[in-house]
mmCIF file of C-alpha atoms in Angstrom:
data_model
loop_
_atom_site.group_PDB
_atom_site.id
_atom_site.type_symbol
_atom_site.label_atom_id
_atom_site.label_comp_id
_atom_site.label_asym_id
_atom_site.label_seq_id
_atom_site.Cartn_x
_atom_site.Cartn_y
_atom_site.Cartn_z
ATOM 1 C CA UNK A 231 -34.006 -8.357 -1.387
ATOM 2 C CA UNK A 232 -35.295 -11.540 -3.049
ATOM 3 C CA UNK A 233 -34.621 -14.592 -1.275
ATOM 4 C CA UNK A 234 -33.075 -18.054 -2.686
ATOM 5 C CA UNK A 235 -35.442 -20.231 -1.458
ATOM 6 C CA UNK A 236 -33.841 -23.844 -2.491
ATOM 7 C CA UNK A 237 -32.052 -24.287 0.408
ATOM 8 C CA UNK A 238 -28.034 -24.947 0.557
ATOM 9 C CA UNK A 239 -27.892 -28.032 1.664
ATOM 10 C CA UNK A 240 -30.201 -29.378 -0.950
ATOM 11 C CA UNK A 241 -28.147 -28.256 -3.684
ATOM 12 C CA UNK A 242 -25.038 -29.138 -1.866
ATOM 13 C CA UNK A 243 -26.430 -32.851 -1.594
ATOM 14 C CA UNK A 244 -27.537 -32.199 -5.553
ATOM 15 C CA UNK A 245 -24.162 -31.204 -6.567
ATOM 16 C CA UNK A 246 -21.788 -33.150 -4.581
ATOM 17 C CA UNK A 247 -21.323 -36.039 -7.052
ATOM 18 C CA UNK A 248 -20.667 -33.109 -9.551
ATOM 19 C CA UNK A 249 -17.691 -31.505 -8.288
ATOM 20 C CA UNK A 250 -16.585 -35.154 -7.808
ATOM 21 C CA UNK A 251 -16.279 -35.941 -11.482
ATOM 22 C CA UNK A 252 -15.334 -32.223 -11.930
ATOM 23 C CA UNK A 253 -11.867 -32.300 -9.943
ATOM 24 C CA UNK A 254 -10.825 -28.922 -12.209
ATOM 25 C CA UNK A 255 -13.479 -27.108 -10.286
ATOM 26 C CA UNK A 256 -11.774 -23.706 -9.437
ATOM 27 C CA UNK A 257 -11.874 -23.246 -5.221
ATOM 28 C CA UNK A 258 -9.654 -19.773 -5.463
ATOM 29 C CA UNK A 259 -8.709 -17.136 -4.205
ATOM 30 C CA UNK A 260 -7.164 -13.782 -5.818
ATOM 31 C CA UNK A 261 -3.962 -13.337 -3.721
ATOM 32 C CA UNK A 262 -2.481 -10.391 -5.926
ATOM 33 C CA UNK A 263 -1.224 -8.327 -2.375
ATOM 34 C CA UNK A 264 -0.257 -11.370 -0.606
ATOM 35 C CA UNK A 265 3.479 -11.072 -1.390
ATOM 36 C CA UNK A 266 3.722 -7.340 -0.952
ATOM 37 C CA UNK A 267 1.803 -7.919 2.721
ATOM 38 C CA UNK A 268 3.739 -10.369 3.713
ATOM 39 C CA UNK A 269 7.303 -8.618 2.794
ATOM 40 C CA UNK A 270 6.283 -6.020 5.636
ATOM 41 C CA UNK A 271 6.444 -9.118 7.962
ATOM 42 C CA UNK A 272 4.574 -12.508 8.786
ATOM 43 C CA UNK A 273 1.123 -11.274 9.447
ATOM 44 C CA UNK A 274 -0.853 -14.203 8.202
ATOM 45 C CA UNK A 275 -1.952 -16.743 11.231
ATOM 46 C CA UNK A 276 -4.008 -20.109 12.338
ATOM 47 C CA UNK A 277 -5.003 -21.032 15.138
ATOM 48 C CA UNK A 278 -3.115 -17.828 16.870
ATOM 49 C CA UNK A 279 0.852 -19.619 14.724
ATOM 50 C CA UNK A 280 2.046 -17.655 11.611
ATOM 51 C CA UNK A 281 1.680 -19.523 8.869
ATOM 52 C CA UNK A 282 2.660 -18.324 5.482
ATOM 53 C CA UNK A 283 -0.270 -16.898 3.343
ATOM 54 C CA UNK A 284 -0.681 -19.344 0.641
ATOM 55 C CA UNK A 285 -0.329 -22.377 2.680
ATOM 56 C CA UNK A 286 -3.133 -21.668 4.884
ATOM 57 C CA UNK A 287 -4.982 -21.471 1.391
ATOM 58 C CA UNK A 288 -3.441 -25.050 0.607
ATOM 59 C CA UNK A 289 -4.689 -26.707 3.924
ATOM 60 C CA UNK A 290 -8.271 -25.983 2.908
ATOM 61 C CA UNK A 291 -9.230 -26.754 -0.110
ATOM 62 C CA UNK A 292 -8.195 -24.135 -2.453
ATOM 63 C CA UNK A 293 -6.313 -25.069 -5.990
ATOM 64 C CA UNK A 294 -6.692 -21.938 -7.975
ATOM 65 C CA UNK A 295 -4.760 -18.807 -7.755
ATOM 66 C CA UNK A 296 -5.895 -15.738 -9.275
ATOM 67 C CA UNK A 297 -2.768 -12.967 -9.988
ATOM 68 C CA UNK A 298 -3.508 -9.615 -12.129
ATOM 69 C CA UNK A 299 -0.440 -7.695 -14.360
ATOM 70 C CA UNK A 300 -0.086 -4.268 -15.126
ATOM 71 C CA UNK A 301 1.541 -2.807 -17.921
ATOM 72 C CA UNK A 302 3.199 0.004 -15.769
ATOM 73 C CA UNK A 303 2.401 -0.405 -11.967
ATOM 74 C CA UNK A 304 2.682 2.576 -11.014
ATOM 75 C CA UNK A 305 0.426 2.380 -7.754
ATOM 76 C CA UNK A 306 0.051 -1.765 -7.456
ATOM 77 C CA UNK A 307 3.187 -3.997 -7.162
ATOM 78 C CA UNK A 308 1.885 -6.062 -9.621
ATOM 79 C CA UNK A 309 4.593 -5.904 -12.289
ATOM 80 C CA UNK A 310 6.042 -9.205 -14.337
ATOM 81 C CA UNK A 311 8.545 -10.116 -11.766
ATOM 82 C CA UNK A 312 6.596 -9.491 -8.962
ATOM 83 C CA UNK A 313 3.723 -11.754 -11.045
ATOM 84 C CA UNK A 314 5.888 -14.116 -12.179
ATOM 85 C CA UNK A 315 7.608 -14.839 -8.473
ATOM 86 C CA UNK A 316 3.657 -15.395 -6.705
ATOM 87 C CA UNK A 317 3.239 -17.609 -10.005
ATOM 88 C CA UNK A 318 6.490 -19.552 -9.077
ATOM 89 C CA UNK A 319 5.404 -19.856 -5.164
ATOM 90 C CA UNK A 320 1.621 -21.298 -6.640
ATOM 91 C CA UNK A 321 2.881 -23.398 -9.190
ATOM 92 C CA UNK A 322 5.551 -25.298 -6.528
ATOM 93 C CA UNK A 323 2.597 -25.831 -4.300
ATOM 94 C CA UNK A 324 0.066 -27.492 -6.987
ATOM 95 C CA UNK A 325 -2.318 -24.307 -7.450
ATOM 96 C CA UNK A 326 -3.498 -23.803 -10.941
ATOM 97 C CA UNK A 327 -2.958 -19.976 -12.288
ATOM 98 C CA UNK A 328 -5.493 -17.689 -13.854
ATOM 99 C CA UNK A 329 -3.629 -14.016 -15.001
ATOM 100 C CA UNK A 330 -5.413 -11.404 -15.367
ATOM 101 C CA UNK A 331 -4.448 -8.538 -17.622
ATOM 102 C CA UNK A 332 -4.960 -5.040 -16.246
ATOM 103 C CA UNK A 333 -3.839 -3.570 -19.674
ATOM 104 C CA UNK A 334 -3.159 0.017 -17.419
ATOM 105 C CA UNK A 335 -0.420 1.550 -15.301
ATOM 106 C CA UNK A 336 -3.204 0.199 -12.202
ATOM 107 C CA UNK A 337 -6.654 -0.197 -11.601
ATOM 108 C CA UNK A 338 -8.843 -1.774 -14.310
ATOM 109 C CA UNK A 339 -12.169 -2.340 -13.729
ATOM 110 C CA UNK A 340 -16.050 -0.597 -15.201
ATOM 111 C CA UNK A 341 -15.274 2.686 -13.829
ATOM 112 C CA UNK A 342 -11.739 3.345 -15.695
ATOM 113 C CA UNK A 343 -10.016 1.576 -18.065
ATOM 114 C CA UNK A 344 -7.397 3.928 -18.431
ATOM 115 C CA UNK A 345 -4.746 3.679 -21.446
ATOM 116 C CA UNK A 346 -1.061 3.373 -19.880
ATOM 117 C CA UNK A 347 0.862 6.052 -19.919
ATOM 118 C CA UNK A 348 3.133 4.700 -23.010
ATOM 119 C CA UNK A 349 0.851 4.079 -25.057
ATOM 120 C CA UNK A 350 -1.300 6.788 -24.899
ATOM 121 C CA UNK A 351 -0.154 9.043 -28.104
ATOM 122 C CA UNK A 352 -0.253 6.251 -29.881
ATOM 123 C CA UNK A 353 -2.164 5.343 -33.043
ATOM 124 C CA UNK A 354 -5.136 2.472 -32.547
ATOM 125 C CA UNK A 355 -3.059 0.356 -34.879
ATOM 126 C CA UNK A 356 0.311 0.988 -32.984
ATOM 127 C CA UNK A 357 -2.027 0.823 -29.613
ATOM 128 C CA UNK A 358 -2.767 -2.736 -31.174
ATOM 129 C CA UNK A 359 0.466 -3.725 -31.643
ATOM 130 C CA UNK A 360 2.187 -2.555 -28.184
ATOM 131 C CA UNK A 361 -0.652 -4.323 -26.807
ATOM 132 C CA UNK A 362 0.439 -7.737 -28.505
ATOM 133 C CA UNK A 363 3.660 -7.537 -28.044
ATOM 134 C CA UNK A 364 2.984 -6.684 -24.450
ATOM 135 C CA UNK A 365 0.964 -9.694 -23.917
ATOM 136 C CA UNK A 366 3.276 -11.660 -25.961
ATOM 137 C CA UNK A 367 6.261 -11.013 -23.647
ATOM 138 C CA UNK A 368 4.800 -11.608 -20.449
ATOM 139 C CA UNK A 369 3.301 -15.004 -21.646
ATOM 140 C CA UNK A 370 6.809 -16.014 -22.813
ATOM 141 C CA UNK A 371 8.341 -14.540 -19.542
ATOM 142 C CA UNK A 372 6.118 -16.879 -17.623
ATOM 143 C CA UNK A 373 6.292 -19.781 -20.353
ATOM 144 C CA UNK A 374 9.939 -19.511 -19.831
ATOM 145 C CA UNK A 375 10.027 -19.506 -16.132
ATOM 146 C CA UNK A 376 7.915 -22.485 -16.104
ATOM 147 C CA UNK A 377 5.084 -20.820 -14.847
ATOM 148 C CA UNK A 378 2.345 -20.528 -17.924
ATOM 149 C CA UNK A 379 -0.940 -19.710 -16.390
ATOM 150 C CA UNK A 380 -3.503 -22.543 -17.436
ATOM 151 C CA UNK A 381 -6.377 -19.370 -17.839
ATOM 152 C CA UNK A 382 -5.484 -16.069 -18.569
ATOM 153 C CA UNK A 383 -8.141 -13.324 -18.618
ATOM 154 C CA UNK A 384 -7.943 -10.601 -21.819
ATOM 155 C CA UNK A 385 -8.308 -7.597 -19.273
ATOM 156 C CA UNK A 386 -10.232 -7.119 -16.235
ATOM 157 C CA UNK A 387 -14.248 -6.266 -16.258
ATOM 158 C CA UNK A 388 -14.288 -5.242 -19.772
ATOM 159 C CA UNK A 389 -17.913 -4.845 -19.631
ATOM 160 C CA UNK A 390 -17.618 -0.808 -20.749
ATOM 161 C CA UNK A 391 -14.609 -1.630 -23.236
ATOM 162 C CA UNK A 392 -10.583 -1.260 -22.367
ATOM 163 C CA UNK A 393 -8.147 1.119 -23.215
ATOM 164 C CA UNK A 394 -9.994 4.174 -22.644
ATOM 165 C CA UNK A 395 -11.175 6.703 -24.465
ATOM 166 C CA UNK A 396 -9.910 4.121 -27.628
ATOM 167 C CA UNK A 397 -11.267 1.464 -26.595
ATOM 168 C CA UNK A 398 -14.452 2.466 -24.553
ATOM 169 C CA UNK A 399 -17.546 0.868 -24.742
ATOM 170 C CA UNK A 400 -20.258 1.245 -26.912
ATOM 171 C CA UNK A 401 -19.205 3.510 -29.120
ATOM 172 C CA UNK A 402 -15.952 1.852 -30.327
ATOM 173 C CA UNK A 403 -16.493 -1.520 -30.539
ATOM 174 C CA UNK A 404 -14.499 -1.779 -33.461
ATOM 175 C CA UNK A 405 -11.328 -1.075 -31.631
ATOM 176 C CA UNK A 406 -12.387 -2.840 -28.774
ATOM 177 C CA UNK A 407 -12.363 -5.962 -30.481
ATOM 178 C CA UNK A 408 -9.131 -5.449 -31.962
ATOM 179 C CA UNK A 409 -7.877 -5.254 -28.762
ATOM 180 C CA UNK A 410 -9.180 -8.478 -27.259
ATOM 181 C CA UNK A 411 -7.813 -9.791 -31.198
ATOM 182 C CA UNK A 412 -4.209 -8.711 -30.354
ATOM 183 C CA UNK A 413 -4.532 -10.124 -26.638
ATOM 184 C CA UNK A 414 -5.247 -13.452 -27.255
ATOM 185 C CA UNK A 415 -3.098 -13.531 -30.139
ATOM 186 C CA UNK A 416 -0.511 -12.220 -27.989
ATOM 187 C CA UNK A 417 -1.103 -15.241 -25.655
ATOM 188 C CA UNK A 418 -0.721 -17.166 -28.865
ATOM 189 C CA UNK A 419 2.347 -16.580 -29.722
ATOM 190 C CA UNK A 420 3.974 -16.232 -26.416
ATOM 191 C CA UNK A 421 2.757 -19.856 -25.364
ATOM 192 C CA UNK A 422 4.887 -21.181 -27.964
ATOM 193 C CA UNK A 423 4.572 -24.996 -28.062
ATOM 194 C CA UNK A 424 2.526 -25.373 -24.979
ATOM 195 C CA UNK A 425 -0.720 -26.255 -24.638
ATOM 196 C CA UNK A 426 -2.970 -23.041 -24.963
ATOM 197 C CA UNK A 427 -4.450 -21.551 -21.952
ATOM 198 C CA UNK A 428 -8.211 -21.303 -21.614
ATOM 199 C CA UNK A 429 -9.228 -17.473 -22.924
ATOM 200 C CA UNK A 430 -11.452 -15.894 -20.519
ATOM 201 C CA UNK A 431 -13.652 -12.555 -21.082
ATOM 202 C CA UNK A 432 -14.626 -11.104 -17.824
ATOM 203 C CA UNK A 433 -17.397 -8.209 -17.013
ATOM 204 C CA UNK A 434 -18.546 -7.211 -13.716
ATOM 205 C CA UNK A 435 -22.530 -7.710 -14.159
ATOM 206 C CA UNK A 436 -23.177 -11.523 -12.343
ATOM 207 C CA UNK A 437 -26.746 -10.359 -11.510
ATOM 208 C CA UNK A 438 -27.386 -8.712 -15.023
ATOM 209 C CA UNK A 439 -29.374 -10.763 -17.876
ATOM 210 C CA UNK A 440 -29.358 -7.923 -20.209
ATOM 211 C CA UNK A 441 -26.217 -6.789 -19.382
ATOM 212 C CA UNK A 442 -24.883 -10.152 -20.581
ATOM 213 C CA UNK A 443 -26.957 -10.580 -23.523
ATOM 214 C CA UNK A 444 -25.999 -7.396 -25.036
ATOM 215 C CA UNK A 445 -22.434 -7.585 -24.656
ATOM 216 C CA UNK A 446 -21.747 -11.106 -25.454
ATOM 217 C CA UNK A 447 -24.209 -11.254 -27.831
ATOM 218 C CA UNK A 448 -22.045 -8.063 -29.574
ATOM 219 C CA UNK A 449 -18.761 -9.866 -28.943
ATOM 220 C CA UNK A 450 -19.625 -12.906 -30.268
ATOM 221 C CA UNK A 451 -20.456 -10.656 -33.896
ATOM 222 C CA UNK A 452 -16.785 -10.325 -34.145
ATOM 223 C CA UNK A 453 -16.067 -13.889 -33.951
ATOM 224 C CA UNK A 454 -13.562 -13.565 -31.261
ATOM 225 C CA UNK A 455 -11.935 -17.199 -29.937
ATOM 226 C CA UNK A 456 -12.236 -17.257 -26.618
ATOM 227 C CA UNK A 457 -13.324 -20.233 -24.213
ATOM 228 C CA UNK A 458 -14.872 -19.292 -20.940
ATOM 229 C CA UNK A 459 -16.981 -16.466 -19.172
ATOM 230 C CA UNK A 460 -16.062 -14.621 -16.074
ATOM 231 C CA UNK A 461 -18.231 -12.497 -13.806
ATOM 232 C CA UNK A 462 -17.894 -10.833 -10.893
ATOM 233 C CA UNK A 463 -20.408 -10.613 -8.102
ATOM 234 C CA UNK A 464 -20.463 -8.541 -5.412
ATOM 235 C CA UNK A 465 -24.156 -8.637 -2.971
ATOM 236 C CA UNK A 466 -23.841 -4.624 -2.858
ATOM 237 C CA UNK A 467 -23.425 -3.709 -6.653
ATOM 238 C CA UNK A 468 -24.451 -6.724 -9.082
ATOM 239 C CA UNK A 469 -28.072 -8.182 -7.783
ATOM 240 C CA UNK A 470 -29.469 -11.171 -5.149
ATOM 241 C CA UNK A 471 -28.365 -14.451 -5.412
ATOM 242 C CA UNK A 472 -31.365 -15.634 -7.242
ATOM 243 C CA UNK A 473 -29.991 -12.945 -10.112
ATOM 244 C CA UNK A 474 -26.818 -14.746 -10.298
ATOM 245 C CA UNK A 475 -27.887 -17.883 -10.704
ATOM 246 C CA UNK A 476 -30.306 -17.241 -13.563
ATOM 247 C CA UNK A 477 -27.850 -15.140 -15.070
ATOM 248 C CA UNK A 478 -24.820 -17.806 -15.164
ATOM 249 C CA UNK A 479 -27.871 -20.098 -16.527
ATOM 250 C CA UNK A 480 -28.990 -17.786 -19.075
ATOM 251 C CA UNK A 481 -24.880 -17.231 -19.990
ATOM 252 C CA UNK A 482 -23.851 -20.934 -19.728
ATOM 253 C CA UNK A 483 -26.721 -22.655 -21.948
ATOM 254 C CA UNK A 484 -27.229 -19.427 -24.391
ATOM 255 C CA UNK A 485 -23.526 -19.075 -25.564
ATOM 256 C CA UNK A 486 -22.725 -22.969 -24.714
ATOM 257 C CA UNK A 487 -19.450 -22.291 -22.581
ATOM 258 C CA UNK A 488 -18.039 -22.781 -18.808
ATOM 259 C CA UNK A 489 -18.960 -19.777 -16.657
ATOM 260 C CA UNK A 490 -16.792 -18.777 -13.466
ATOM 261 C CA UNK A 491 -16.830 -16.428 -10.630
ATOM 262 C CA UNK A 492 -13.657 -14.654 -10.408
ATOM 263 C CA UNK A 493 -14.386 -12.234 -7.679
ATOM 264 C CA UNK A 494 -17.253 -12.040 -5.127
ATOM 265 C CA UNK A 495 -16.614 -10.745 -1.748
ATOM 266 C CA UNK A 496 -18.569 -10.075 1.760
ATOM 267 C CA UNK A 497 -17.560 -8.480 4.732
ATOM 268 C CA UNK A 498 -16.893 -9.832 8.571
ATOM 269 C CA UNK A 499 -17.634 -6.294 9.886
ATOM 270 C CA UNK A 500 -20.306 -3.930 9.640
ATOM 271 C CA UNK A 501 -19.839 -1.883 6.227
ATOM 272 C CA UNK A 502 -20.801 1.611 4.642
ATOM 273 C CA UNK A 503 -22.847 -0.817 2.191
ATOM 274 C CA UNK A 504 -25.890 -2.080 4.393
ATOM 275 C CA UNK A 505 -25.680 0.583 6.367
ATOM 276 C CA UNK A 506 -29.988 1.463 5.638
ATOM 277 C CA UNK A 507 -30.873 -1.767 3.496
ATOM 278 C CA UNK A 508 -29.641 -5.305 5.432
ATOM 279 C CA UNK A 509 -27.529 -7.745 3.493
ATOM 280 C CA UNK A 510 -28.202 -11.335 2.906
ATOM 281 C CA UNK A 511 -26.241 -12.493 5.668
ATOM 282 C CA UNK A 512 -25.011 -10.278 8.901
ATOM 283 C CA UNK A 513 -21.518 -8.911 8.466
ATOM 284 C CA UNK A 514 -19.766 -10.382 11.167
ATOM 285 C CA UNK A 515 -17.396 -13.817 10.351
ATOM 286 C CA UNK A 516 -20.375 -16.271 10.760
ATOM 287 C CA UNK A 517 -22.011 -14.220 7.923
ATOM 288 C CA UNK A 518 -19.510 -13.568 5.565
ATOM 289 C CA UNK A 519 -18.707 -17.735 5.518
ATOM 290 C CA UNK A 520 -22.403 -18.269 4.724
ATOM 291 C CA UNK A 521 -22.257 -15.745 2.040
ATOM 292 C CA UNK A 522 -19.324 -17.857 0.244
ATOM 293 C CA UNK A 523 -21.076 -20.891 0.775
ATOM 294 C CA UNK A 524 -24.115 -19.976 -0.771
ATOM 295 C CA UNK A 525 -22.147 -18.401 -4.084
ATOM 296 C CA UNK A 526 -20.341 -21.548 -4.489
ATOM 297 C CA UNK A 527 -24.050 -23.450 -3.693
ATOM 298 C CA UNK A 528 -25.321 -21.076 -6.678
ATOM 299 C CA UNK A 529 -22.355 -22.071 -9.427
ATOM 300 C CA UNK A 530 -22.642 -25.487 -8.731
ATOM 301 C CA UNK A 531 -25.878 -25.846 -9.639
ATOM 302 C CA UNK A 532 -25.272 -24.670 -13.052
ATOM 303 C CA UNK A 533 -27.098 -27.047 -15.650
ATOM 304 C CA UNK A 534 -24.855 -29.188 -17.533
ATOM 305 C CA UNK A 535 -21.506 -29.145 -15.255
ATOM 306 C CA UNK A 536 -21.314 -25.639 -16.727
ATOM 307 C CA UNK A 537 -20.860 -23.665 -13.289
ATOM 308 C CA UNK A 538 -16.972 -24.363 -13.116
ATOM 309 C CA UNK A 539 -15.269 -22.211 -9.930
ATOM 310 C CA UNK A 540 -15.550 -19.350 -7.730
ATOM 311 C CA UNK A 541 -12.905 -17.289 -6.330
ATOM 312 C CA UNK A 542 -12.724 -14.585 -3.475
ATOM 313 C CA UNK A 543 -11.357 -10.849 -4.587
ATOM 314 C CA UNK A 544 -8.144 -10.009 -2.190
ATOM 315 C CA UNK A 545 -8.767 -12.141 0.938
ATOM 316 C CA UNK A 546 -5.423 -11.287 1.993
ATOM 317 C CA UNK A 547 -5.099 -7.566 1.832
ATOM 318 C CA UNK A 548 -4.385 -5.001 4.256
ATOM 319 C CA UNK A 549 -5.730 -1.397 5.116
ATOM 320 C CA UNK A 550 -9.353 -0.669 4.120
ATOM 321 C CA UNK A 551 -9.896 -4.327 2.097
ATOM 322 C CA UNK A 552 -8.981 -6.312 5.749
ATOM 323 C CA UNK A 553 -12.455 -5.818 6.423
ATOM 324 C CA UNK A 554 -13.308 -8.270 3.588
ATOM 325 C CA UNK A 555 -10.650 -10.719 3.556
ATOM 326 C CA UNK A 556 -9.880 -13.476 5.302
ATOM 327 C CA UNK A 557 -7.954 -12.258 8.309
ATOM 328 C CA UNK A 558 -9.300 -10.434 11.561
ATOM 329 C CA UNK A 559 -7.444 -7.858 12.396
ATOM 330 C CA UNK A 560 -4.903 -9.894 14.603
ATOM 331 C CA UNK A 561 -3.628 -11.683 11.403
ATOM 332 C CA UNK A 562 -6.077 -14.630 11.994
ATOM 333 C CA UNK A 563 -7.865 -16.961 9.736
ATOM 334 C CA UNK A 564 -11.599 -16.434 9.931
ATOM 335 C CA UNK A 565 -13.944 -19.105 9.871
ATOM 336 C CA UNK A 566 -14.757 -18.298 5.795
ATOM 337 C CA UNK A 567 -11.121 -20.108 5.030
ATOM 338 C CA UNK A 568 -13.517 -23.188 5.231
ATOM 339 C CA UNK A 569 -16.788 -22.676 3.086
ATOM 340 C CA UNK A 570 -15.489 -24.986 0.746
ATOM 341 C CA UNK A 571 -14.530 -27.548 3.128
ATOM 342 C CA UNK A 572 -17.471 -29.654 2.273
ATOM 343 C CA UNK A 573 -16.674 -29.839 -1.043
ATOM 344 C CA UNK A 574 -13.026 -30.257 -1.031
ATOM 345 C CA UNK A 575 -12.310 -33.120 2.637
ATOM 346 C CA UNK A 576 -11.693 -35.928 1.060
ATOM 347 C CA UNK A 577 -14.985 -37.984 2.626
ATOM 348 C CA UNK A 578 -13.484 -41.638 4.210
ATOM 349 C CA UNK A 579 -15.427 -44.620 4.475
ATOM 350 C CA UNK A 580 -16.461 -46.024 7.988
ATOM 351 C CA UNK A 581 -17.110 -49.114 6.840
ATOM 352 C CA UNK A 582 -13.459 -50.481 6.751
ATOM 353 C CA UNK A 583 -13.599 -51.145 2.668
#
């Protein structure tokens, strides 16, 4: 595995002035599960005292939280009023909201995009239309209950297409585009007379210049209106770190927009991944802290402010995820809870000025 040779702490020096003048800088966190884990009981702890979930996010640094929608949850709790409550909770406690649209009955994501059960003897053009006026009642839902998100993704690692087999990716990108068309103008309409949210496309391929060049570079054919770029990243599936960061260079100064990280992730216990190649950092807490530091390192030093946020995948899940979140399996807050801490302390003068 290649090596990122400019140390951390010089780009950290490098970059601190940067995310001073950048206060909208994205330090989050996608806390879809949190409510459902913490309705089986307080699990979430510091310093050995339960503490509810979010705050502990609060106390160190974090601002934005990251909450996906389904259109028929069959398998994920993540319906509109379960959304729109976590929104409420966020919102009260001065996070900013990015939603992300699984447009499925649950999992979204490269491997299966899969068409919700509803809608799936429909027409494309009535496949279209349920998808608009889906989108455009859930916005107004949340525009209603005070709660519109400030980013809202058109669905989740579209980077094969959406809305499969319709929809899938690259042999219909004709109806793929209609899609992301009747999503945003869902968002559109359902904002009313607020201010629009920022329209995010996200794909899964951080590491991947050619992956990004052919599929924005299509996108962008269709003249689609959207405003920022979202990857994921994780160190097992998507590249080093010296891949991300040329990629989110190549993406932020060849298509001139804001690039974020909306998921990475890294393990505090040994995993199936590295199990006969070693990862970039040991999988133990120590590790998985230096792993988000070094991500957040890498988008920060995106030329031109471009490089604007980074947020962990489900650091408060239970079962199999636990392993990668942010909680040891007592319920307490690892040591990754402050990566960002450098970043986000507010630094006090000494000098009595």
């Amino acid at each position: 595995m290649k090596k990122l040779y400019l140390p951390v702490i010089v780009i950290i020096l490098m970059t601190r002035l940067c995310v001073a003048q950048n206060s909208d800088f994205a330090f989050g966190a996608d806390l879809s599960y949190l409510k459902q884990v913490e309705e089986k009981g307080p699990v979430f702890k510091e310093n050995g005292q339960l503490k509810p979930g979010m705050q502990i996010f609060k106390d160190h640094g974090y601002n934005w939280v990251r909450l996906r929608t389904c259109v028929e949850p069959a398998t994920l709790p993540n319906g509109l009023a379960y959304t729109i409550a976590m929104a409420k909770q966020a919102k009260q406690m001065g996070f900013k909201l990015l939603l992300d649209f699984h447009y499925s009955n649950a999992w979204a994501d490269p491997t299966k995009e899969p068409t919700p059960q509803a809608w799936q003897n429909l027409s494309h053009k009535q496949i279209v239309d349920a998808l608009y006026e889906y989108t455009r009642k859930t916005i107004t839902a949340m525009r209603d209950s005070s709660v519109l998100p400030d980013m809202i993704q058109i669905g989740n690692e579209v980077s094969n297409g959406t809305l499969w087999p319709s929809g899938k990716l690259p042999e219909n990108w004709d109806n793929f585009a209609d899609y992301i068309y009747a999503g945003i103008n869902g968002v559109d309409a359902g904002r009313g007379n607020f201010k629009r949210p920022k329209i995010m496309i996200h794909v899964d391929h951080g590491g991947d210049i050619a992956k990004t060049k052919a599929f924005f570079d299509k996108l962008l054919s269709y003249q689609i209106p959207f405003d920022v770029i979202g990857f994921s990243f994780y160190p097992w599936s998507h590249g080093t770190l010296i891949d991300l960061k040329e990629n989110l260079t190549f993406a932020a100064k060849t298509y001139n927009k804001d690039v974020y990280l909306v998921e990475t992730g890294y393990y505090w216990k040994k995993s199936r991944y590295f199990s006969t190649v070693p990862g970039p950092f040991p999988e133990t807490p120590e590790g998985q802290k230096q792993w988000l530091e070094e991500v957040a390192a890498v988008v920060l030093s995106v030329p031109d402010n471009r490089g604007k946020g980074v947020m962990w995948w489900e650091p408060a899940a239970n079962g199999g995820l636990r392993a990668r979140g942010f909680f040891d399996d007592g319920g307490n807050v690892l040591p990754v809870i402050d990566a960002f801490r450098k970043y986000t302390s507010p630094q006090h003068r000494t000098d009595g000025q």
